[in-house]
Amino acid sequence: SFHDERESLLSTVITLVEKDDPEYDELHRMAVTCRYLLDLRRNEAYKTRGVKQGFKADGDGFNYYSHVVKLYTVRMCFFRVDRGSRRVAILDQRTAFLQSDKFPPDIVKTLLMFNPIAMEWELFRQSGPLCGENSAPRRWEDTYSPYLESEGFSRGFRGQGCWFKWRILMLS
């Protein structure tokens, strides 16, 4: 599972920086440490996830707030008296953050991750959000929202935009 996760990251949002790269020392100085987490799933298969330390900020002025499903929204859908034959479904988008739009060219981020197989630290350039990064949910929302709207979904707001949900337009 470690090799699968590493290859997934290398094929999407990170690029290995070799030690003979002329920018290696500078990139190494600005690198943020990351780690690989290993979990055992309910089906007894192992799952590895490369995770960035979330408290490492994206800079001054970045809006980290993202609209996610709140527990009371799920409760309202499940426990409505007039629910009838409507169904409630939740979809977990696999590797969602890795599918987010890439960083603009002026953003340079580097990661330092320990490879437990090779027993060495590796330096990577980061071109998009990673799991654990504070800005990842917001960047995913900014990527996915236009697609949902193009498919007929609309954003629903209550009050001054403090309540948010996705709702499908009912077509008769």
CSV table of C-alpha atoms in Angstrom, one decimal:
chain,number,residue,atom,x,y,z
A,1,SER,CA,0.0,0.0,0.0
A,2,PHE,CA,3.0,2.3,0.6
A,3,HIS,CA,4.1,2.0,-3.0
A,4,ASP,CA,0.6,2.6,-4.3
A,5,GLU,CA,0.2,5.8,-2.3
A,6,ARG,CA,3.7,7.1,-3.3
A,7,GLU,CA,3.0,6.4,-7.0
A,8,SER,CA,-0.4,8.1,-6.8
A,9,LEU,CA,1.2,11.2,-5.3
A,10,LEU,CA,4.1,11.2,-7.8
A,11,SER,CA,1.6,10.9,-10.7
A,12,THR,CA,-0.5,13.8,-9.5
A,13,VAL,CA,0.9,16.5,-7.1
A,14,ILE,CA,4.5,15.8,-6.2
A,15,THR,CA,7.8,15.5,-8.1
A,16,LEU,CA,11.0,14.1,-6.6
A,17,VAL,CA,13.9,16.6,-6.3
A,18,GLU,CA,17.2,14.8,-6.8
A,19,LYS,CA,20.2,15.8,-4.6
A,20,ASP,CA,22.2,16.9,-7.6
A,21,ASP,CA,19.4,19.5,-8.5
A,22,PRO,CA,21.0,23.0,-8.4
A,23,GLU,CA,18.0,24.3,-6.3
A,24,TYR,CA,18.1,21.3,-3.9
A,25,ASP,CA,19.5,23.2,-0.9
A,26,GLU,CA,17.2,26.2,-1.2
A,27,LEU,CA,14.1,23.9,-1.7
A,28,HIS,CA,15.2,21.8,1.2
A,29,ARG,CA,15.4,24.9,3.5
A,30,MET,CA,11.8,25.8,2.7
A,31,ALA,CA,10.4,22.3,2.9
A,32,VAL,CA,7.5,21.3,5.1
A,33,THR,CA,7.8,17.9,6.8
A,34,CYS,CA,5.1,15.3,5.9
A,35,ARG,CA,4.5,11.7,6.9
A,36,TYR,CA,3.0,8.5,5.7
A,37,LEU,CA,0.3,7.1,7.8
A,38,LEU,CA,-0.5,3.4,7.8
A,39,ASP,CA,-4.0,2.2,8.8
A,40,LEU,CA,-5.7,-1.2,8.8
A,41,ARG,CA,-9.1,-1.1,7.2
A,42,ARG,CA,-12.1,-3.1,8.3
A,43,ASN,CA,-11.5,-5.6,5.5
A,44,GLU,CA,-8.0,-6.1,6.9
A,45,ALA,CA,-6.3,-4.4,4.0
A,46,TYR,CA,-3.6,-1.8,4.7
A,47,LYS,CA,-4.1,1.8,3.6
A,48,THR,CA,-1.2,4.3,3.4
A,49,ARG,CA,-1.8,8.0,3.1
A,50,GLY,CA,0.8,10.7,2.6
A,51,VAL,CA,-0.2,13.6,4.8
A,52,LYS,CA,1.0,17.1,5.2
A,53,GLN,CA,1.1,18.8,8.6
A,54,GLY,CA,-2.1,20.9,8.5
A,55,PHE,CA,-0.9,23.8,10.6
A,56,LYS,CA,1.6,24.9,8.0
A,57,ALA,CA,-0.2,27.9,6.5
A,58,ASP,CA,-0.7,29.0,2.9
A,59,GLY,CA,0.3,32.5,3.6
A,60,ASP,CA,-1.5,35.7,4.7
A,61,GLY,CA,-4.9,36.3,3.4
A,62,PHE,CA,-5.8,32.8,2.3
A,63,ASN,CA,-9.5,32.0,3.0
A,64,TYR,CA,-9.5,28.4,4.4
A,65,TYR,CA,-13.2,28.2,5.0
A,66,SER,CA,-15.0,25.5,2.9
A,67,HIS,CA,-18.6,24.5,2.8
A,68,VAL,CA,-19.0,21.0,4.0
A,69,VAL,CA,-22.0,18.9,5.0
A,70,LYS,CA,-23.0,19.7,8.5
A,71,LEU,CA,-24.4,17.0,10.8
A,72,TYR,CA,-27.7,18.9,11.2
A,73,THR,CA,-28.2,18.8,7.4
A,74,VAL,CA,-27.8,15.0,7.3
A,75,ARG,CA,-30.3,14.7,10.2
A,76,MET,CA,-32.8,16.9,8.4
A,77,CYS,CA,-32.6,14.7,5.3
A,78,PHE,CA,-32.9,11.4,7.2
A,79,PHE,CA,-35.6,12.4,9.8
A,80,ARG,CA,-38.0,14.4,7.8
A,81,VAL,CA,-41.6,13.4,8.3
A,82,ASP,CA,-42.6,13.8,4.6
A,83,ARG,CA,-39.5,12.1,3.2
A,84,GLY,CA,-41.6,9.6,1.2
A,85,SER,CA,-39.6,7.6,-1.3
A,86,ARG,CA,-36.7,10.1,-1.6
A,87,ARG,CA,-33.3,8.6,-1.0
A,88,VAL,CA,-30.3,10.1,0.7
A,89,ALA,CA,-26.8,9.2,-0.6
A,90,ILE,CA,-23.3,10.2,0.4
A,91,LEU,CA,-20.4,9.9,-2.0
A,92,ASP,CA,-16.8,9.9,-0.8
A,93,GLN,CA,-14.7,11.1,-3.7
A,94,ARG,CA,-11.5,8.9,-3.7
A,95,THR,CA,-8.3,11.0,-3.7
A,96,ALA,CA,-10.4,14.1,-4.1
A,97,PHE,CA,-7.7,16.6,-3.0
A,98,LEU,CA,-5.3,15.1,-5.6
A,99,GLN,CA,-7.8,16.0,-8.3
A,100,SER,CA,-8.0,19.7,-7.3
A,101,ASP,CA,-6.7,22.4,-9.6
A,102,LYS,CA,-3.0,22.8,-9.4
A,103,PHE,CA,-1.3,25.7,-7.7
A,104,PRO,CA,-0.6,28.9,-9.7
A,105,PRO,CA,3.0,29.0,-11.0
A,106,ASP,CA,4.0,31.7,-8.5
A,107,ILE,CA,3.4,29.3,-5.6
A,108,VAL,CA,6.4,27.1,-4.7
A,109,LYS,CA,6.0,24.5,-2.1
A,110,THR,CA,8.3,21.6,-1.2
A,111,LEU,CA,7.8,18.6,1.0
A,112,LEU,CA,10.2,16.5,3.0
A,113,MET,CA,8.9,13.0,3.5
A,114,PHE,CA,10.6,10.0,5.2
A,115,ASN,CA,10.5,6.9,3.0
A,116,PRO,CA,10.3,3.9,5.4
A,117,ILE,CA,11.2,1.4,2.8
A,118,ALA,CA,14.4,3.1,1.6
A,119,MET,CA,15.0,4.5,5.1
A,120,GLU,CA,15.8,8.0,3.9
A,121,TRP,CA,14.3,11.4,3.6
A,122,GLU,CA,13.1,12.5,0.2
A,123,LEU,CA,12.5,16.0,-1.1
A,124,PHE,CA,9.5,16.8,-3.4
A,125,ARG,CA,8.1,19.8,-5.2
A,126,GLN,CA,4.4,20.1,-4.5
A,127,SER,CA,2.1,21.3,-7.4
A,128,GLY,CA,-1.3,20.7,-5.8
A,129,PRO,CA,-3.1,20.2,-2.4
A,130,LEU,CA,-2.4,17.2,-0.2
A,131,CYS,CA,-4.4,15.5,2.5
A,132,GLY,CA,-4.0,17.2,5.8
A,133,GLU,CA,-3.2,20.6,4.3
A,134,ASN,CA,-5.4,23.3,5.7
A,135,SER,CA,-6.2,24.7,2.2
A,136,ALA,CA,-7.0,21.3,0.6
A,137,PRO,CA,-10.8,21.4,1.4
A,138,ARG,CA,-11.1,24.9,0.1
A,139,ARG,CA,-9.1,24.2,-3.1
A,140,TRP,CA,-11.2,21.0,-3.7
A,141,GLU,CA,-14.4,23.0,-3.3
A,142,ASP,CA,-13.1,25.7,-5.8
A,143,THR,CA,-12.4,22.9,-8.3
A,144,TYR,CA,-15.6,20.8,-7.8
A,145,SER,CA,-18.3,23.4,-7.4
A,146,PRO,CA,-18.2,24.7,-11.0
A,147,TYR,CA,-18.6,21.1,-12.2
A,148,LEU,CA,-21.6,20.4,-9.9
A,149,GLU,CA,-23.3,23.7,-11.1
A,150,SER,CA,-22.7,22.7,-14.7
A,151,GLU,CA,-24.5,19.4,-14.0
A,152,GLY,CA,-27.7,21.1,-12.7
A,153,PHE,CA,-27.0,21.5,-9.0
A,154,SER,CA,-27.4,24.8,-7.3
A,155,ARG,CA,-26.1,26.2,-4.1
A,156,GLY,CA,-28.7,26.9,-1.4
A,157,PHE,CA,-28.1,29.7,1.1
A,158,ARG,CA,-30.0,30.7,4.2
A,159,GLY,CA,-29.5,34.1,5.9
A,160,GLN,CA,-26.3,35.9,4.9
A,161,GLY,CA,-24.6,32.8,3.4
A,162,CYS,CA,-24.0,31.2,6.7
A,163,TRP,CA,-25.8,28.0,5.8
A,164,PHE,CA,-24.9,26.1,2.7
A,165,LYS,CA,-26.0,22.9,1.0
A,166,TRP,CA,-26.1,21.4,-2.4
A,167,ARG,CA,-29.6,20.6,-3.7
A,168,ILE,CA,-30.6,19.1,-7.0
A,169,LEU,CA,-33.0,20.9,-9.3
A,170,MET,CA,-36.1,18.8,-9.6
A,171,LEU,CA,-37.1,18.2,-13.2
A,172,SER,CA,-40.7,17.2,-13.8
